[in-house]
Amino acid sequence: MLRRDKTPTGVALRERVSFEKPVSAPNGRGGTYASWAPVFTAPAGFRYLRGSEAVVQGRLAGRNTVVVTVRRSTASQAVSPEWRLTDQETGTLYNIR
């Protein structure tokens, strides 16, 4: 939607995403292993930005930046950079920055 002055008023939230946080679970031998626990699921909108390439260990590694928009809630305000995001439709994992 656009207002008369052509500024966006909202993003279409057509996708469904799941937010997951890291957890430690005992492995039964006195140690722990890292796992991911789903926290909440929300409708989201994706906006793909320009990609970039970086040289990592002598190889080109492509990176795509995606801006994900979700509605503001108490659950979404608790999200931190340690968490990750999963697209429910495709199963694609995203780091949160």
CSV table of N, CA, C and O in Angstrom, one decimal:
chain,number,residue,atom,x,y,z
A,1,MET,N,0.8,-1.2,0.0
A,1,MET,CA,0.0,0.0,0.0
A,1,MET,C,0.9,1.2,0.0
A,1,MET,O,1.9,1.3,0.7
A,2,LEU,N,0.4,2.3,-0.7
A,2,LEU,CA,1.1,3.5,-0.7
A,2,LEU,C,0.2,4.6,-0.3
A,2,LEU,O,-1.0,4.6,-0.7
A,3,ARG,N,0.7,5.6,0.4
A,3,ARG,CA,-0.1,6.8,0.7
A,3,ARG,C,0.1,7.7,-0.5
A,3,ARG,O,0.8,7.5,-1.4
A,4,ARG,N,-0.6,8.9,-0.4
A,4,ARG,CA,-0.5,9.8,-1.5
A,4,ARG,C,0.9,10.3,-1.7
A,4,ARG,O,1.3,10.6,-2.8
A,5,ASP,N,1.7,10.4,-0.6
A,5,ASP,CA,3.1,10.9,-0.7
A,5,ASP,C,4.0,9.8,-1.1
A,5,ASP,O,5.2,9.9,-1.1
A,6,LYS,N,3.5,8.6,-1.5
A,6,LYS,CA,4.2,7.5,-2.0
A,6,LYS,C,5.2,6.8,-1.0
A,6,LYS,O,6.2,6.2,-1.4
A,7,THR,N,4.9,6.9,0.3
A,7,THR,CA,5.6,6.2,1.3
A,7,THR,C,4.9,4.9,1.6
A,7,THR,O,3.7,4.9,1.7
A,8,PRO,N,5.6,3.8,1.8
A,8,PRO,CA,5.0,2.6,2.1
A,8,PRO,C,4.3,2.6,3.5
A,8,PRO,O,4.9,3.1,4.4
A,9,THR,N,3.1,2.0,3.6
A,9,THR,CA,2.4,1.9,4.9
A,9,THR,C,2.5,0.5,5.5
A,9,THR,O,2.1,0.4,6.6
A,10,GLY,N,2.8,-0.5,4.7
A,10,GLY,CA,2.8,-1.8,5.2
A,10,GLY,C,3.5,-2.8,4.2
A,10,GLY,O,3.7,-2.5,3.1
A,11,VAL,N,3.8,-3.9,4.7
A,11,VAL,CA,4.4,-5.0,3.9
A,11,VAL,C,3.4,-6.2,3.9
A,11,VAL,O,2.9,-6.5,5.0
A,12,ALA,N,3.3,-6.8,2.8
A,12,ALA,CA,2.4,-8.0,2.7
A,12,ALA,C,3.1,-9.1,3.4
A,12,ALA,O,4.2,-9.5,3.1
A,13,LEU,N,2.4,-9.7,4.4
A,13,LEU,CA,3.0,-10.8,5.2
A,13,LEU,C,2.4,-12.1,4.7
A,13,LEU,O,1.5,-12.7,5.3
A,14,ARG,N,3.0,-12.6,3.6
A,14,ARG,CA,2.5,-13.7,2.9
A,14,ARG,C,3.2,-15.0,3.2
A,14,ARG,O,2.8,-16.1,2.9
A,15,GLU,N,4.3,-14.9,3.9
A,15,GLU,CA,5.1,-16.1,4.3
A,15,GLU,C,4.9,-16.4,5.7
A,15,GLU,O,4.3,-15.7,6.5
A,16,ARG,N,5.3,-17.6,6.1
A,16,ARG,CA,5.2,-18.0,7.5
A,16,ARG,C,6.6,-18.5,7.9
A,16,ARG,O,7.3,-19.3,7.3
A,17,VAL,N,7.1,-17.9,9.1
A,17,VAL,CA,8.5,-18.2,9.5
A,17,VAL,C,8.4,-18.6,11.0
A,17,VAL,O,7.5,-18.3,11.7
A,18,SER,N,9.4,-19.4,11.4
A,18,SER,CA,9.6,-19.9,12.7
A,18,SER,C,10.9,-19.3,13.3
A,18,SER,O,11.9,-19.4,12.6
A,19,PHE,N,10.8,-18.8,14.5
A,19,PHE,CA,12.0,-18.4,15.2
A,19,PHE,C,12.5,-19.4,16.2
A,19,PHE,O,11.7,-20.0,16.9
A,20,GLU,N,13.8,-19.7,16.2
A,20,GLU,CA,14.3,-20.7,17.0
A,20,GLU,C,15.5,-20.2,17.8
A,20,GLU,O,16.3,-19.4,17.3
A,21,LYS,N,15.7,-20.7,19.0
A,21,LYS,CA,16.8,-20.2,19.9
A,21,LYS,C,17.7,-21.4,20.2
A,21,LYS,O,17.2,-22.5,20.3
A,22,PRO,N,18.9,-21.2,20.4
A,22,PRO,CA,19.8,-22.3,20.8
A,22,PRO,C,19.6,-22.8,22.2
A,22,PRO,O,19.4,-22.0,23.1
A,23,VAL,N,19.7,-24.1,22.4
A,23,VAL,CA,19.5,-24.7,23.7
A,23,VAL,C,20.6,-25.8,23.9
A,23,VAL,O,21.1,-26.3,22.9
A,24,SER,N,21.0,-26.0,25.1
A,24,SER,CA,21.9,-27.1,25.4
A,24,SER,C,21.1,-28.3,26.0
A,24,SER,O,20.3,-28.1,26.9
A,25,ALA,N,21.4,-29.5,25.5
A,25,ALA,CA,20.7,-30.7,26.0
A,25,ALA,C,21.8,-31.7,26.5
A,25,ALA,O,22.9,-31.8,25.8
A,26,PRO,N,21.6,-32.4,27.6
A,26,PRO,CA,22.5,-33.4,28.0
A,26,PRO,C,22.6,-34.5,27.0
A,26,PRO,O,21.6,-35.0,26.4
A,27,ASN,N,23.9,-35.0,26.8
A,27,ASN,CA,24.1,-36.1,25.9
A,27,ASN,C,24.1,-37.5,26.6
A,27,ASN,O,24.3,-38.5,25.9
A,28,GLY,N,23.9,-37.5,27.9
A,28,GLY,CA,23.9,-38.8,28.6
A,28,GLY,C,25.2,-39.3,29.1
A,28,GLY,O,25.3,-40.3,29.7
A,29,ARG,N,26.3,-38.6,28.7
A,29,ARG,CA,27.6,-39.0,29.1
A,29,ARG,C,28.3,-37.9,29.9
A,29,ARG,O,29.5,-37.9,30.0
A,30,GLY,N,27.5,-37.0,30.5
A,30,GLY,CA,28.1,-35.9,31.3
A,30,GLY,C,28.3,-34.7,30.5
A,30,GLY,O,28.7,-33.7,31.1
A,31,GLY,N,28.2,-34.7,29.2
A,31,GLY,CA,28.4,-33.5,28.4
A,31,GLY,C,27.1,-33.0,27.9
A,31,GLY,O,26.0,-33.4,28.2
A,32,THR,N,27.2,-32.0,27.0
A,32,THR,CA,26.0,-31.4,26.4
A,32,THR,C,26.2,-31.3,24.9
A,32,THR,O,27.3,-31.3,24.4
A,33,TYR,N,25.1,-31.2,24.2
A,33,TYR,CA,25.2,-30.9,22.8
A,33,TYR,C,24.2,-29.8,22.5
A,33,TYR,O,23.2,-29.6,23.2
A,34,ALA,N,24.5,-29.0,21.4
A,34,ALA,CA,23.7,-27.8,21.1
A,34,ALA,C,22.6,-28.3,20.1
A,34,ALA,O,22.8,-29.1,19.3
A,35,SER,N,21.5,-27.7,20.3
A,35,SER,CA,20.3,-27.9,19.5
A,35,SER,C,19.5,-26.7,19.4
A,35,SER,O,19.9,-25.6,20.0
A,36,TRP,N,18.4,-26.7,18.6
A,36,TRP,CA,17.6,-25.5,18.4
A,36,TRP,C,16.2,-25.8,18.9
A,36,TRP,O,15.6,-26.9,18.6
A,37,ALA,N,15.6,-24.9,19.6
A,37,ALA,CA,14.2,-25.1,20.1
A,37,ALA,C,13.3,-24.0,19.5
A,37,ALA,O,13.6,-22.8,19.5
A,38,PRO,N,12.2,-24.4,18.8
A,38,PRO,CA,11.3,-23.4,18.2
A,38,PRO,C,10.6,-22.6,19.4
A,38,PRO,O,10.3,-23.1,20.4
A,39,VAL,N,10.6,-21.2,19.2
A,39,VAL,CA,10.0,-20.4,20.2
A,39,VAL,C,8.6,-19.9,19.7
A,39,VAL,O,7.6,-20.0,20.5
A,40,PHE,N,8.5,-19.4,18.5
A,40,PHE,CA,7.2,-19.0,18.0
A,40,PHE,C,7.2,-18.9,16.5
A,40,PHE,O,8.2,-18.9,15.9
A,41,THR,N,6.0,-18.9,15.9
A,41,THR,CA,5.8,-18.8,14.5
A,41,THR,C,5.0,-17.6,14.2
A,41,THR,O,4.1,-17.2,14.9
A,42,ALA,N,5.3,-16.9,13.1
A,42,ALA,CA,4.7,-15.7,12.8
A,42,ALA,C,4.6,-15.5,11.2
A,42,ALA,O,5.4,-16.0,10.5
A,43,PRO,N,3.6,-14.7,10.8
A,43,PRO,CA,3.5,-14.3,9.4
A,43,PRO,C,4.6,-13.3,9.1
A,43,PRO,O,4.9,-12.5,10.0
A,44,ALA,N,5.2,-13.4,7.9
A,44,ALA,CA,6.3,-12.5,7.6
A,44,ALA,C,6.3,-12.1,6.1
A,44,ALA,O,5.7,-12.7,5.3
A,45,GLY,N,7.0,-11.0,5.9
A,45,GLY,CA,7.2,-10.5,4.5
A,45,GLY,C,8.7,-10.5,4.2
A,45,GLY,O,9.5,-10.1,5.1
A,46,PHE,N,9.1,-11.0,3.0
A,46,PHE,CA,10.5,-11.0,2.6
A,46,PHE,C,10.8,-9.9,1.6
A,46,PHE,O,10.0,-9.7,0.7
A,47,ARG,N,11.9,-9.2,1.8
A,47,ARG,CA,12.4,-8.3,0.8
A,47,ARG,C,13.9,-8.6,0.5
A,47,ARG,O,14.7,-8.6,1.4
A,48,TYR,N,14.2,-9.1,-0.7
A,48,TYR,CA,15.5,-9.5,-1.1
A,48,TYR,C,16.3,-8.3,-1.5
A,48,TYR,O,15.9,-7.6,-2.4
A,49,LEU,N,17.5,-8.1,-1.0
A,49,LEU,CA,18.4,-7.1,-1.3
A,49,LEU,C,19.5,-7.6,-2.2
A,49,LEU,O,19.6,-8.8,-2.5
A,50,ARG,N,20.3,-6.7,-2.7
A,50,ARG,CA,21.4,-7.1,-3.6
A,50,ARG,C,22.4,-8.1,-2.9
A,50,ARG,O,22.7,-7.9,-1.7
A,51,GLY,N,22.8,-9.1,-3.6
A,51,GLY,CA,23.7,-10.0,-3.1
A,51,GLY,C,25.2,-9.5,-3.2
A,51,GLY,O,25.5,-8.5,-3.8
A,52,SER,N,26.1,-10.3,-2.6
A,52,SER,CA,27.5,-9.9,-2.7
A,52,SER,C,28.3,-11.2,-2.7
A,52,SER,O,27.8,-12.2,-2.4
A,53,GLU,N,29.6,-11.0,-3.1
A,53,GLU,CA,30.5,-12.2,-3.1
A,53,GLU,C,31.7,-11.8,-2.3
A,53,GLU,O,32.2,-10.7,-2.4
A,54,ALA,N,32.2,-12.7,-1.5
A,54,ALA,CA,33.4,-12.5,-0.7
A,54,ALA,C,34.3,-13.7,-1.0
A,54,ALA,O,33.8,-14.8,-1.2
A,55,VAL,N,35.6,-13.4,-0.9
A,55,VAL,CA,36.6,-14.5,-1.1
A,55,VAL,C,36.8,-15.1,0.3
A,55,VAL,O,37.3,-14.4,1.2
A,56,VAL,N,36.5,-16.4,0.4
A,56,VAL,CA,36.7,-17.1,1.7
A,56,VAL,C,37.6,-18.3,1.4
A,56,VAL,O,37.2,-19.2,0.7
A,57,GLN,N,38.7,-18.3,2.0
A,57,GLN,CA,39.7,-19.4,1.8
A,57,GLN,C,39.9,-19.7,0.3
A,57,GLN,O,39.9,-20.9,-0.1
A,58,GLY,N,40.1,-18.7,-0.4
A,58,GLY,CA,40.4,-18.8,-1.8
A,58,GLY,C,39.3,-19.2,-2.8
A,58,GLY,O,39.4,-19.4,-3.9
A,59,ARG,N,38.0,-19.2,-2.2
A,59,ARG,CA,36.9,-19.5,-3.0
A,59,ARG,C,35.9,-18.4,-2.9
A,59,ARG,O,35.8,-17.7,-1.9
A,60,LEU,N,35.1,-18.2,-3.9
A,60,LEU,CA,34.0,-17.2,-3.9
A,60,LEU,C,32.8,-17.7,-3.1
A,60,LEU,O,32.4,-18.9,-3.3
A,61,ALA,N,32.4,-17.0,-2.1
A,61,ALA,CA,31.2,-17.4,-1.4
A,61,ALA,C,30.1,-16.3,-1.5
A,61,ALA,O,30.3,-15.1,-1.2
A,62,GLY,N,29.0,-16.7,-2.1
A,62,GLY,CA,27.9,-15.7,-2.3
A,62,GLY,C,27.1,-15.5,-1.0
A,62,GLY,O,26.9,-16.4,-0.2
A,63,ARG,N,26.6,-14.3,-0.9
A,63,ARG,CA,25.8,-13.9,0.3
A,63,ARG,C,24.6,-13.1,-0.2
A,63,ARG,O,24.8,-12.2,-1.0
A,64,ASN,N,23.5,-13.4,0.2
A,64,ASN,CA,22.3,-12.7,-0.1
A,64,ASN,C,21.7,-12.1,1.2
A,64,ASN,O,21.6,-12.8,2.2
A,65,THR,N,21.4,-10.8,1.1
A,65,THR,CA,20.8,-10.2,2.3
A,65,THR,C,19.3,-10.1,2.1
A,65,THR,O,18.8,-9.7,1.1
A,66,VAL,N,18.6,-10.5,3.1
A,66,VAL,CA,17.1,-10.5,3.1
A,66,VAL,C,16.6,-9.8,4.3
A,66,VAL,O,17.0,-10.0,5.4
A,67,VAL,N,15.7,-8.8,4.1
A,67,VAL,CA,15.0,-8.1,5.2
A,67,VAL,C,13.7,-8.8,5.4
A,67,VAL,O,12.9,-8.9,4.5
A,68,VAL,N,13.5,-9.3,6.6
A,68,VAL,CA,12.3,-10.0,7.0
A,68,VAL,C,11.5,-9.1,7.9
A,68,VAL,O,12.0,-8.6,8.9
A,69,THR,N,10.2,-8.9,7.6
A,69,THR,CA,9.3,-8.1,8.4
A,69,THR,C,8.3,-8.9,9.1
A,69,THR,O,7.6,-9.7,8.4
A,70,VAL,N,8.1,-8.8,10.4
A,70,VAL,CA,7.1,-9.4,11.1
A,70,VAL,C,6.3,-8.4,12.0
A,70,VAL,O,6.9,-7.3,12.2
A,71,ARG,N,5.1,-8.7,12.4
A,71,ARG,CA,4.4,-7.8,13.2
A,71,ARG,C,5.1,-7.7,14.6
A,71,ARG,O,5.6,-8.6,15.1
A,72,ARG,N,5.0,-6.5,15.2
A,72,ARG,CA,5.6,-6.3,16.5
A,72,ARG,C,4.7,-7.0,17.6
A,72,ARG,O,3.5,-6.8,17.6
A,73,SER,N,5.4,-7.7,18.4
A,73,SER,CA,4.7,-8.4,19.5
A,73,SER,C,5.7,-8.6,20.7
A,73,SER,O,6.9,-8.3,20.5
A,74,THR,N,5.2,-9.1,21.8
A,74,THR,CA,6.2,-9.3,22.9
A,74,THR,C,7.2,-10.4,22.5
A,74,THR,O,8.3,-10.4,22.9
A,75,ALA,N,6.7,-11.4,21.7
A,75,ALA,CA,7.6,-12.5,21.3
A,75,ALA,C,8.6,-12.0,20.3
A,75,ALA,O,9.8,-12.4,20.4
A,76,SER,N,8.2,-11.2,19.4
A,76,SER,CA,9.2,-10.7,18.4
A,76,SER,C,10.2,-9.7,19.0
A,76,SER,O,11.3,-9.6,18.5
A,77,GLN,N,9.8,-9.0,20.0
A,77,GLN,CA,10.8,-8.1,20.7
A,77,GLN,C,11.8,-8.9,21.5
A,77,GLN,O,12.9,-8.3,21.8
A,78,ALA,N,11.6,-10.1,21.8
A,78,ALA,CA,12.6,-10.9,22.5
A,78,ALA,C,13.7,-11.6,21.6
A,78,ALA,O,14.6,-12.1,22.1
A,79,VAL,N,13.5,-11.5,20.3
A,79,VAL,CA,14.4,-12.1,19.3
A,79,VAL,C,15.8,-11.4,19.4
A,79,VAL,O,15.9,-10.2,19.6
A,80,SER,N,16.9,-12.2,19.4
A,80,SER,CA,18.2,-11.7,19.5
A,80,SER,C,19.1,-12.3,18.4
A,80,SER,O,18.7,-13.3,17.8
A,81,PRO,N,20.3,-11.8,18.2
A,81,PRO,CA,21.1,-12.3,17.1
A,81,PRO,C,21.6,-13.7,17.2
A,81,PRO,O,22.0,-14.3,16.3
A,82,GLU,N,21.5,-14.3,18.4
A,82,GLU,CA,21.8,-15.7,18.6
A,82,GLU,C,20.8,-16.7,18.0
A,82,GLU,O,21.1,-17.8,17.8
A,83,TRP,N,19.6,-16.2,17.8
A,83,TRP,CA,18.5,-17.0,17.3
A,83,TRP,C,18.7,-17.2,15.8
A,83,TRP,O,19.5,-16.6,15.1
A,84,ARG,N,17.8,-18.0,15.2
A,84,ARG,CA,17.8,-18.2,13.7
A,84,ARG,C,16.3,-18.2,13.3
A,84,ARG,O,15.4,-18.4,14.1
A,85,LEU,N,16.1,-18.1,12.0
A,85,LEU,CA,14.8,-18.0,11.4
A,85,LEU,C,14.7,-19.1,10.4
A,85,LEU,O,15.6,-19.3,9.6
A,86,THR,N,13.5,-19.7,10.3
A,86,THR,CA,13.3,-20.8,9.4
A,86,THR,C,12.1,-20.5,8.5
A,86,THR,O,11.0,-20.2,9.1
A,87,ASP,N,12.2,-20.5,7.2
A,87,ASP,CA,11.1,-20.3,6.3
A,87,ASP,C,10.3,-21.6,6.4
A,87,ASP,O,10.8,-22.7,6.0
A,88,GLN,N,9.0,-21.5,6.8
A,88,GLN,CA,8.2,-22.7,6.9
A,88,GLN,C,7.9,-23.4,5.6
A,88,GLN,O,7.8,-24.6,5.6
A,89,GLU,N,7.8,-22.7,4.5
A,89,GLU,CA,7.5,-23.2,3.2
A,89,GLU,C,8.6,-24.0,2.6
A,89,GLU,O,8.5,-25.1,2.1
A,90,THR,N,9.8,-23.3,2.6
A,90,THR,CA,11.0,-23.9,1.9
A,90,THR,C,11.9,-24.6,2.8
A,90,THR,O,12.8,-25.4,2.4
A,91,GLY,N,11.9,-24.3,4.1
A,91,GLY,CA,12.8,-24.9,5.1
A,91,GLY,C,14.2,-24.2,5.1
A,91,GLY,O,15.1,-24.7,5.8
A,92,THR,N,14.3,-23.1,4.4
A,92,THR,CA,15.5,-22.3,4.4
A,92,THR,C,15.8,-21.7,5.7
A,92,THR,O,14.9,-21.1,6.4
A,93,LEU,N,17.1,-21.8,6.2
A,93,LEU,CA,17.5,-21.2,7.5
A,93,LEU,C,18.2,-19.9,7.2
A,93,LEU,O,19.0,-19.7,6.3
A,94,TYR,N,17.9,-18.9,8.1
A,94,TYR,CA,18.5,-17.6,8.0
A,94,TYR,C,19.1,-17.2,9.3
A,94,TYR,O,18.6,-17.4,10.4
A,95,ASN,N,20.3,-16.6,9.2
A,95,ASN,CA,20.9,-16.0,10.4
A,95,ASN,C,20.3,-14.7,10.7
A,95,ASN,O,19.9,-14.0,9.8
A,96,ILE,N,20.2,-14.3,12.0
A,96,ILE,CA,19.6,-13.0,12.3
A,96,ILE,C,20.8,-12.1,12.7
A,96,ILE,O,21.6,-12.4,13.5
A,97,ARG,N,20.8,-10.9,12.1
A,97,ARG,CA,21.8,-9.9,12.3
A,97,ARG,C,21.2,-8.7,12.9
A,97,ARG,O,20.2,-8.3,12.6
